[in-house]
Coordinates of C-alpha atoms in Angstrom, one line a residue:
Chain A
M1 CA 57.4 -53.8 15.5
E2 CA 57.7 -55.0 12.2
K3 CA 55.3 -52.1 10.3
H4 CA 57.8 -50.5 7.9
C5 CA 56.2 -51.4 4.1
M6 CA 53.1 -50.3 4.9
D7 CA 51.5 -51.1 1.8
S8 CA 53.2 -54.7 0.7
Q9 CA 52.4 -56.2 3.8
V10 CA 48.7 -55.2 4.0
K11 CA 46.6 -57.9 3.2
G12 CA 43.1 -57.5 1.1
V13 CA 42.3 -53.8 0.0
S14 CA 44.7 -50.9 0.9
T15 CA 44.4 -47.4 0.2
G16 CA 47.6 -46.9 -1.3
T17 CA 47.4 -43.3 -1.4
T18 CA 47.9 -39.5 -1.2
I19 CA 45.6 -37.3 1.1
L20 CA 46.3 -34.0 2.5
A21 CA 45.2 -31.3 4.3
A22 CA 45.7 -27.2 4.2
I23 CA 44.8 -24.4 6.0
F24 CA 43.9 -21.2 4.5
D25 CA 42.9 -18.0 5.6
G26 CA 39.3 -18.4 6.8
G27 CA 38.9 -22.6 6.7
V28 CA 40.6 -25.7 5.6
V29 CA 40.8 -27.6 2.7
I30 CA 41.0 -31.6 3.0
G31 CA 41.5 -33.6 -0.2
S32 CA 42.3 -37.0 -1.4
D33 CA 42.6 -39.5 -4.4
T34 CA 40.2 -42.2 -5.0
R35 CA 42.0 -45.4 -5.7
A36 CA 42.2 -48.6 -3.9
S37 CA 44.2 -51.4 -4.8
V38 CA 45.4 -54.7 -3.8
G39 CA 48.8 -55.5 -3.6
G40 CA 49.9 -52.7 -5.9
E41 CA 49.0 -54.8 -9.2
Y42 CA 45.2 -54.4 -9.0
V43 CA 43.2 -51.2 -8.8
S44 CA 40.0 -52.7 -7.1
S45 CA 38.4 -49.1 -7.2
K46 CA 39.1 -45.9 -9.0
T47 CA 36.3 -44.0 -7.3
I48 CA 36.5 -45.2 -3.9
N49 CA 35.6 -42.2 -1.3
K50 CA 38.4 -41.9 1.2
V51 CA 36.9 -38.2 2.8
I52 CA 34.5 -39.4 5.2
Q53 CA 32.3 -36.3 7.1
V54 CA 32.5 -37.5 11.1
H55 CA 30.7 -34.5 11.8
D56 CA 28.9 -31.3 10.5
R57 CA 32.6 -29.3 9.9
I58 CA 34.6 -32.1 10.9
F59 CA 36.2 -34.1 7.9
C60 CA 38.6 -37.2 8.1
C61 CA 41.1 -38.8 5.6
M62 CA 42.1 -42.3 5.5
A63 CA 44.9 -44.0 4.6
G64 CA 46.4 -47.3 5.3
S65 CA 43.9 -51.0 5.1
L66 CA 40.7 -49.9 3.7
A67 CA 39.0 -52.2 5.9
D68 CA 40.9 -51.2 9.2
A69 CA 40.2 -47.2 8.2
Q70 CA 36.7 -47.8 7.4
A71 CA 36.1 -49.6 10.8
V72 CA 37.3 -47.2 12.9
T73 CA 35.7 -43.8 11.0
K74 CA 32.8 -46.0 11.6
A75 CA 33.6 -46.0 15.7
A76 CA 35.0 -42.7 15.6
K77 CA 31.4 -40.8 14.0
F78 CA 29.5 -43.2 16.5
H79 CA 31.3 -41.7 19.7
L80 CA 32.0 -38.3 18.0
S81 CA 28.1 -37.9 17.8
F82 CA 27.2 -39.4 21.1
H83 CA 29.8 -36.9 22.3
S84 CA 28.3 -34.3 20.9
V85 CA 24.6 -35.0 22.5
Q86 CA 26.2 -35.0 25.7
M87 CA 28.0 -31.6 25.5
E88 CA 25.1 -30.0 23.7
S89 CA 27.3 -28.6 21.1
P90 CA 29.1 -29.4 17.9
P91 CA 32.6 -31.2 19.2
L92 CA 35.8 -29.6 18.5
V93 CA 38.0 -31.1 15.7
I94 CA 40.6 -32.0 18.5
A95 CA 37.6 -34.1 20.2
A96 CA 37.5 -35.6 16.9
A97 CA 41.0 -36.4 16.4
S98 CA 41.4 -37.4 19.6
V99 CA 38.8 -40.0 19.4
L100 CA 40.5 -41.5 16.1
K101 CA 43.7 -41.1 18.2
E102 CA 42.3 -43.2 21.1
L103 CA 41.2 -45.9 18.8
C104 CA 44.2 -46.3 16.7
Y105 CA 46.4 -46.0 19.8
K106 CA 45.0 -48.8 21.5
N107 CA 44.8 -50.9 18.9
K108 CA 48.0 -50.2 17.6
E109 CA 49.0 -53.8 17.4
E110 CA 45.7 -55.1 14.6
L111 CA 45.6 -51.9 12.9
Q112 CA 47.3 -50.2 10.0
A113 CA 45.2 -47.0 9.4
G114 CA 46.7 -43.4 9.7
F115 CA 44.4 -40.1 9.3
I116 CA 44.2 -36.7 8.6
T117 CA 41.4 -34.8 10.7
A118 CA 40.3 -31.3 9.5
G119 CA 37.8 -29.2 10.1
W120 CA 36.1 -25.8 11.8
D121 CA 35.2 -25.2 15.1
I122 CA 33.9 -22.1 17.1
K123 CA 37.1 -22.5 19.7
K124 CA 40.1 -22.7 17.3
G125 CA 38.6 -22.2 13.9
P126 CA 40.3 -24.3 11.0
Q127 CA 42.3 -26.9 12.4
V128 CA 44.3 -29.9 10.7
Y129 CA 45.5 -33.0 12.7
V130 CA 47.6 -36.1 12.0
V131 CA 46.7 -39.2 13.8
A132 CA 49.9 -41.4 12.2
L133 CA 50.0 -45.3 12.1
G134 CA 50.8 -45.9 15.9
G135 CA 48.3 -43.4 17.2
M136 CA 50.4 -40.0 17.8
L137 CA 48.2 -37.3 17.7
V138 CA 50.1 -33.9 15.9
R139 CA 48.6 -30.7 14.9
Q140 CA 50.2 -28.8 12.2
P141 CA 49.0 -26.0 9.7
V142 CA 49.4 -28.4 6.3
T143 CA 50.1 -32.2 6.3
I144 CA 50.4 -34.7 3.5
G145 CA 49.9 -38.5 3.9
G146 CA 49.8 -42.0 2.3
S147 CA 52.2 -43.4 0.4
G148 CA 51.9 -40.8 -2.4
S149 CA 53.0 -38.3 -0.3
T150 CA 56.7 -38.2 -0.5
F151 CA 56.9 -37.6 -3.7
I152 CA 55.5 -34.2 -3.0
Y153 CA 57.3 -32.9 0.3
G154 CA 59.7 -30.8 -1.7
Y155 CA 56.6 -29.1 -3.6
V156 CA 54.5 -28.7 -0.2
D157 CA 57.6 -27.4 1.4
A158 CA 58.4 -24.8 -1.3
K159 CA 54.7 -23.7 -2.3
Y160 CA 52.4 -23.8 0.9
K161 CA 51.9 -20.2 2.6
P162 CA 50.1 -20.2 5.7
S163 CA 47.7 -16.9 4.7
M164 CA 46.3 -18.1 1.1
T165 CA 42.9 -17.5 -0.2
K166 CA 40.7 -20.2 -0.8
E167 CA 41.2 -20.4 -4.7
E168 CA 44.8 -20.2 -4.3
C169 CA 44.5 -23.1 -1.6
L170 CA 42.3 -24.9 -3.9
Q171 CA 44.9 -24.8 -6.8
F172 CA 48.1 -26.1 -4.2
A173 CA 45.7 -28.5 -3.3
T174 CA 44.6 -30.1 -6.5
N175 CA 48.5 -29.6 -8.1
A176 CA 50.0 -31.6 -5.3
L177 CA 47.3 -34.2 -5.6
A178 CA 47.8 -34.4 -9.1
L179 CA 51.7 -34.3 -8.7
A180 CA 51.6 -37.7 -6.1
M181 CA 49.4 -39.0 -8.5
G182 CA 51.6 -39.2 -11.3
R183 CA 54.2 -40.5 -9.6
D184 CA 52.8 -42.9 -7.2
N185 CA 51.3 -45.7 -9.0
V186 CA 48.9 -47.0 -6.1
S187 CA 47.6 -43.5 -6.2
G188 CA 45.2 -42.2 -8.7
G189 CA 41.3 -41.1 -9.7
V190 CA 39.8 -38.2 -9.2
A191 CA 41.2 -35.3 -7.1
N192 CA 38.4 -35.5 -4.4
L193 CA 38.2 -32.1 -2.3
V194 CA 36.4 -30.5 0.4
V195 CA 36.5 -27.1 1.7
I196 CA 35.5 -26.3 5.0
T197 CA 34.9 -22.9 6.7
E198 CA 32.3 -21.1 9.3
T199 CA 29.6 -20.4 6.7
G200 CA 29.6 -24.7 5.4
V201 CA 31.0 -27.3 3.5
E202 CA 31.5 -27.4 -0.2
H203 CA 32.8 -30.6 -2.1
V204 CA 35.0 -29.7 -5.3
V205 CA 35.9 -33.0 -7.4
V206 CA 38.1 -32.3 -9.9
P207 CA 38.1 -35.3 -12.5
G208 CA 41.3 -37.1 -14.1
D209 CA 41.3 -34.9 -17.9
K210 CA 41.0 -31.9 -15.7
L211 CA 43.8 -31.8 -13.4
P212 CA 46.7 -30.2 -14.1
R213 CA 49.3 -31.8 -16.6
F214 CA 53.0 -30.9 -16.4
H215 CA 55.7 -31.0 -18.6
D216 CA 56.9 -34.3 -19.6
E217 CA 52.7 -35.2 -19.6
Chain B
M1 CA 72.8 -56.8 1.3
P2 CA 75.3 -56.0 3.7
N3 CA 75.3 -52.5 5.3
L4 CA 79.3 -52.7 6.3
G5 CA 81.0 -49.7 4.1
Q6 CA 79.9 -46.3 3.7
Q7 CA 76.5 -45.9 1.7
I8 CA 76.0 -42.6 -0.2
S9 CA 72.4 -43.0 1.2
S10 CA 72.4 -39.4 1.2
K11 CA 72.9 -38.8 -2.4
N12 CA 70.4 -36.5 -4.4
D13 CA 71.5 -35.4 -7.7
M14 CA 69.3 -33.3 -10.0
I15 CA 70.8 -32.7 -13.2
P16 CA 68.3 -30.9 -16.0
D17 CA 69.7 -29.8 -19.3
W18 CA 69.8 -26.1 -20.3
T19 CA 69.5 -23.6 -23.3
S20 CA 70.7 -20.7 -22.9
Q21 CA 69.9 -17.6 -25.1
E22 CA 73.1 -17.7 -26.9
V23 CA 71.6 -21.3 -28.4
S24 CA 74.4 -22.7 -26.5
T25 CA 73.2 -25.5 -24.7
G26 CA 74.8 -27.0 -21.2
V27 CA 74.1 -29.1 -18.0
S28 CA 74.0 -27.7 -14.5
T29 CA 74.6 -30.6 -12.2
G30 CA 74.2 -30.8 -8.5
A31 CA 75.0 -32.9 -5.4
A32 CA 74.5 -32.6 -1.8
G33 CA 76.8 -33.6 1.0
P34 CA 77.5 -36.1 3.6
W35 CA 77.9 -39.8 3.5
R36 CA 76.7 -42.1 6.0
T37 CA 77.4 -45.5 7.8
E38 CA 74.5 -46.3 9.8
A39 CA 73.9 -43.3 11.7
Y40 CA 77.7 -41.9 12.0
I41 CA 78.0 -39.1 9.5
A42 CA 81.7 -40.3 8.1
N43 CA 82.2 -37.4 5.7
R44 CA 79.7 -34.1 5.5
V45 CA 81.1 -32.6 3.0
T46 CA 81.7 -35.1 0.1
D47 CA 82.0 -34.2 -3.6
K48 CA 79.9 -36.8 -5.3
L49 CA 80.1 -34.7 -8.6
T50 CA 83.1 -36.8 -10.0
P51 CA 84.9 -36.0 -13.6
I52 CA 84.7 -38.6 -16.3
H53 CA 86.3 -36.3 -18.8
D54 CA 86.8 -32.4 -19.7
R55 CA 82.9 -32.3 -20.4
I56 CA 81.5 -35.1 -18.8
F57 CA 80.7 -35.6 -15.3
C58 CA 79.2 -38.2 -13.1
C59 CA 76.7 -38.0 -9.8
R60 CA 77.2 -41.2 -7.4
S61 CA 74.6 -42.5 -5.2
G62 CA 74.3 -45.8 -3.7
S63 CA 77.4 -47.8 -2.3
A64 CA 80.7 -45.0 -2.1
A65 CA 83.2 -47.8 -2.6
D66 CA 81.2 -49.1 -6.1
T67 CA 80.4 -45.9 -7.2
Q68 CA 84.3 -45.1 -7.0
A69 CA 85.5 -48.2 -8.3
I70 CA 82.8 -47.9 -11.6
A71 CA 83.4 -43.9 -12.2
D72 CA 87.7 -45.3 -11.9
V73 CA 87.0 -47.8 -14.7
V74 CA 85.0 -45.7 -16.7
T75 CA 87.3 -42.7 -16.9
Y76 CA 90.3 -45.2 -17.9
Q77 CA 88.1 -46.9 -20.6
L78 CA 86.5 -43.2 -22.0
G79 CA 90.0 -41.6 -21.9
F80 CA 91.6 -44.5 -23.9
H81 CA 88.7 -44.4 -26.3
S82 CA 89.2 -40.8 -26.7
I83 CA 92.7 -40.9 -27.5
E84 CA 92.4 -43.5 -30.0
L85 CA 89.5 -41.8 -31.9
D86 CA 91.4 -38.2 -31.3
E87 CA 88.1 -36.5 -30.6
P88 CA 86.3 -35.5 -27.3
P89 CA 83.7 -38.7 -26.1
L90 CA 80.3 -38.4 -26.4
V91 CA 78.5 -38.1 -23.6
E92 CA 76.7 -41.3 -24.7
T93 CA 79.2 -43.2 -25.1
A94 CA 80.5 -41.9 -21.1
A95 CA 76.8 -43.2 -20.0
N96 CA 77.0 -46.8 -22.0
L97 CA 80.3 -47.5 -20.5
F98 CA 78.6 -46.9 -17.0
R99 CA 75.7 -49.0 -18.1
A100 CA 77.9 -51.8 -19.4
S101 CA 79.5 -51.9 -16.0
C102 CA 76.4 -51.4 -13.9
Y103 CA 74.7 -54.0 -15.9
R104 CA 77.4 -57.1 -15.9
Y105 CA 77.4 -56.5 -12.6
R106 CA 74.2 -55.8 -11.1
E107 CA 74.2 -58.5 -8.9
E108 CA 77.2 -57.6 -6.5
L109 CA 76.5 -53.7 -7.0
T110 CA 74.6 -50.9 -5.6
A111 CA 75.3 -48.1 -7.9
G112 CA 73.1 -45.5 -9.3
I113 CA 74.8 -42.6 -11.3
L114 CA 73.5 -39.9 -13.0
V115 CA 75.9 -39.1 -16.2
A116 CA 75.8 -35.6 -17.7
G117 CA 78.3 -33.3 -19.9
W118 CA 78.4 -31.1 -23.2
D119 CA 79.2 -32.6 -26.4
R120 CA 79.3 -31.3 -30.3
R121 CA 76.8 -33.7 -31.5
K122 CA 74.1 -33.6 -29.1
G123 CA 74.8 -30.5 -27.0
G124 CA 73.9 -30.9 -23.1
Q125 CA 72.5 -34.3 -22.0
V126 CA 71.6 -36.1 -19.4
Y127 CA 71.2 -39.8 -18.8
C128 CA 70.5 -41.8 -16.1
V129 CA 71.6 -45.6 -15.2
P130 CA 69.7 -46.4 -12.1
I131 CA 70.5 -49.7 -9.7
G132 CA 70.0 -52.8 -12.0
G133 CA 71.9 -51.2 -15.1
M134 CA 69.3 -49.7 -17.1
L135 CA 70.3 -46.4 -19.3
V136 CA 67.8 -43.7 -20.4
R137 CA 68.2 -40.1 -21.3
Q138 CA 66.1 -37.3 -20.0
P139 CA 65.7 -34.1 -19.7
V140 CA 66.0 -33.7 -16.1
S141 CA 66.7 -36.3 -13.6
V142 CA 66.9 -36.7 -9.8
G143 CA 68.1 -39.9 -7.7
G144 CA 69.5 -40.9 -4.3
S145 CA 67.5 -41.4 -0.9
G146 CA 66.2 -37.6 -1.2
S147 CA 65.0 -37.8 -4.8
T148 CA 61.5 -39.2 -3.9
Y149 CA 60.8 -36.3 -1.7
I150 CA 61.5 -33.8 -4.5
Y151 CA 59.8 -35.8 -7.6
G152 CA 56.8 -33.4 -7.0
F153 CA 58.8 -30.1 -7.4
M154 CA 60.7 -31.0 -10.0
D155 CA 57.7 -32.1 -12.0
S156 CA 55.9 -28.6 -11.3
N157 CA 58.7 -26.1 -11.7
Y158 CA 60.6 -27.8 -14.3
K159 CA 59.9 -26.3 -17.8
P160 CA 62.0 -26.9 -21.3
G161 CA 64.1 -23.8 -22.3
L162 CA 65.3 -22.4 -18.9
T163 CA 68.1 -20.6 -19.0
K164 CA 71.4 -21.5 -17.1
E165 CA 70.3 -19.2 -13.6
Q166 CA 66.9 -20.4 -13.7
C167 CA 68.5 -23.9 -13.9
L168 CA 70.8 -23.5 -11.0
E169 CA 68.6 -22.0 -9.1
L170 CA 65.8 -24.9 -9.8
T171 CA 68.7 -26.9 -8.7
A172 CA 69.6 -25.3 -5.5
A173 CA 65.9 -24.8 -4.6
A174 CA 65.0 -28.6 -4.8
L175 CA 68.2 -30.0 -3.3
S176 CA 67.7 -27.9 -0.2
L177 CA 64.2 -29.1 -0.1
A178 CA 65.2 -32.3 -0.3
M179 CA 67.9 -32.2 2.1
E180 CA 65.4 -30.9 4.8
R181 CA 63.0 -33.5 4.2
D182 CA 66.0 -36.6 3.9
G183 CA 67.7 -37.7 6.9
S184 CA 70.4 -38.9 5.2
S185 CA 71.2 -35.5 2.8
G186 CA 72.6 -32.5 4.0
G187 CA 75.8 -30.6 4.5
V188 CA 76.7 -28.2 1.3
V189 CA 75.6 -28.2 -2.5
R190 CA 77.7 -28.7 -5.0
L191 CA 76.5 -27.4 -8.4
A192 CA 78.6 -27.7 -11.4
T193 CA 77.6 -26.1 -14.8
I194 CA 78.6 -27.9 -18.0
S195 CA 78.8 -26.2 -21.3
E196 CA 80.8 -25.8 -24.7
D197 CA 82.7 -23.2 -23.0
G198 CA 83.8 -25.5 -20.2
V199 CA 83.0 -26.6 -16.6
E200 CA 82.2 -23.9 -13.8
R201 CA 81.9 -25.4 -10.0
R202 CA 80.2 -23.8 -7.1
V203 CA 79.5 -24.7 -3.8
I204 CA 76.7 -23.1 -1.7
L205 CA 76.7 -23.4 2.2
G206 CA 74.2 -24.9 4.2
N207 CA 73.4 -21.2 5.7
Q208 CA 73.5 -19.9 1.9
L209 CA 71.0 -22.3 0.5
P210 CA 67.0 -21.1 0.3
K211 CA 65.1 -21.2 3.2
F212 CA 61.3 -22.9 3.1
S213 CA 59.6 -23.6 5.7
T214 CA 56.0 -24.7 6.2
H215 CA 55.7 -23.9 9.9

């Protein structure tokens, strides 16, 4: 399979990106940057939304080819709402992740898109699932993705703790995104975060000038 | 580029400057262990910190053969230069010698080198000579295949004005994080602290490394 350099072989607009999700005590934070670029040379959008709501308490972050990711999430939204009507109850987070996984796996030859699904459901509380490029599905307490993620593996490994408070988790996510955007040329814009708990959903946007700055900036 | 021969693709270096409270300045440099040829670990306890002169070291990444050859050439040139001047050489001179070789033979070489040392003129210094032969001085630098994973960690944790112990801790932590994530890095951590007083070398074995775990 020739899918090594994901970003450079993607035609058209790609979300060279940084996405992450992390569980804290009582909920989950999911977030991303907001840059869309063409070939790593031209920023086609500085404020694109990569955090898509697929159901009331389930969000999804996309990475890879923007066209593919948007098409897949649109299809997933439809499947999920149909499933929810049939079951007469809010869908489980794993259901949302599985729907994405099915689409990615069955169409792996044509698609170049990866996702992080995060949400809250009554059965297992806050959860984070990763659907990788070829259609693998795995559950993790914290996960990062996209081209900018390589630069923050060390930071996330060192800094993440499983039972943080909501504020600590938000600060952790903001810092991680800021560090990745600082090093990856195809990630940037603002930090777009969503906090999902049993009680509801909260959107937090951190504009560029409010992002944390580090010693060499 | 043929993949024959040994690659120090496991290379991962981190060299911050540090200033101790006694206002003497120095440098600590670290490197992680194994060398690989494809999926075989040729040597799991390689020493990638190479002395070039009494108070100048280099960290090597890329092709092992290339970097050893360049280091040998520079050691000779620097030793000769130092005898001519009748005084210890500057770190900047050593860095420029590396850059001269790496740039002139850029088509043939695969070598990423970090030069670090102490001299009387500018104290502790770090110079980065990546593949292609650029030269830049930085307060802190990382290199090698594992380095991408720790850019974020270094950006957030390095501050100017660290003490020697803080610097060593930071280096060891960064190297362990990178070794955990990079398939080509691993083995032991080798550290060297270079200051006016001399060079101090340490080794941190695998089971003594700081532990981080997200699951």
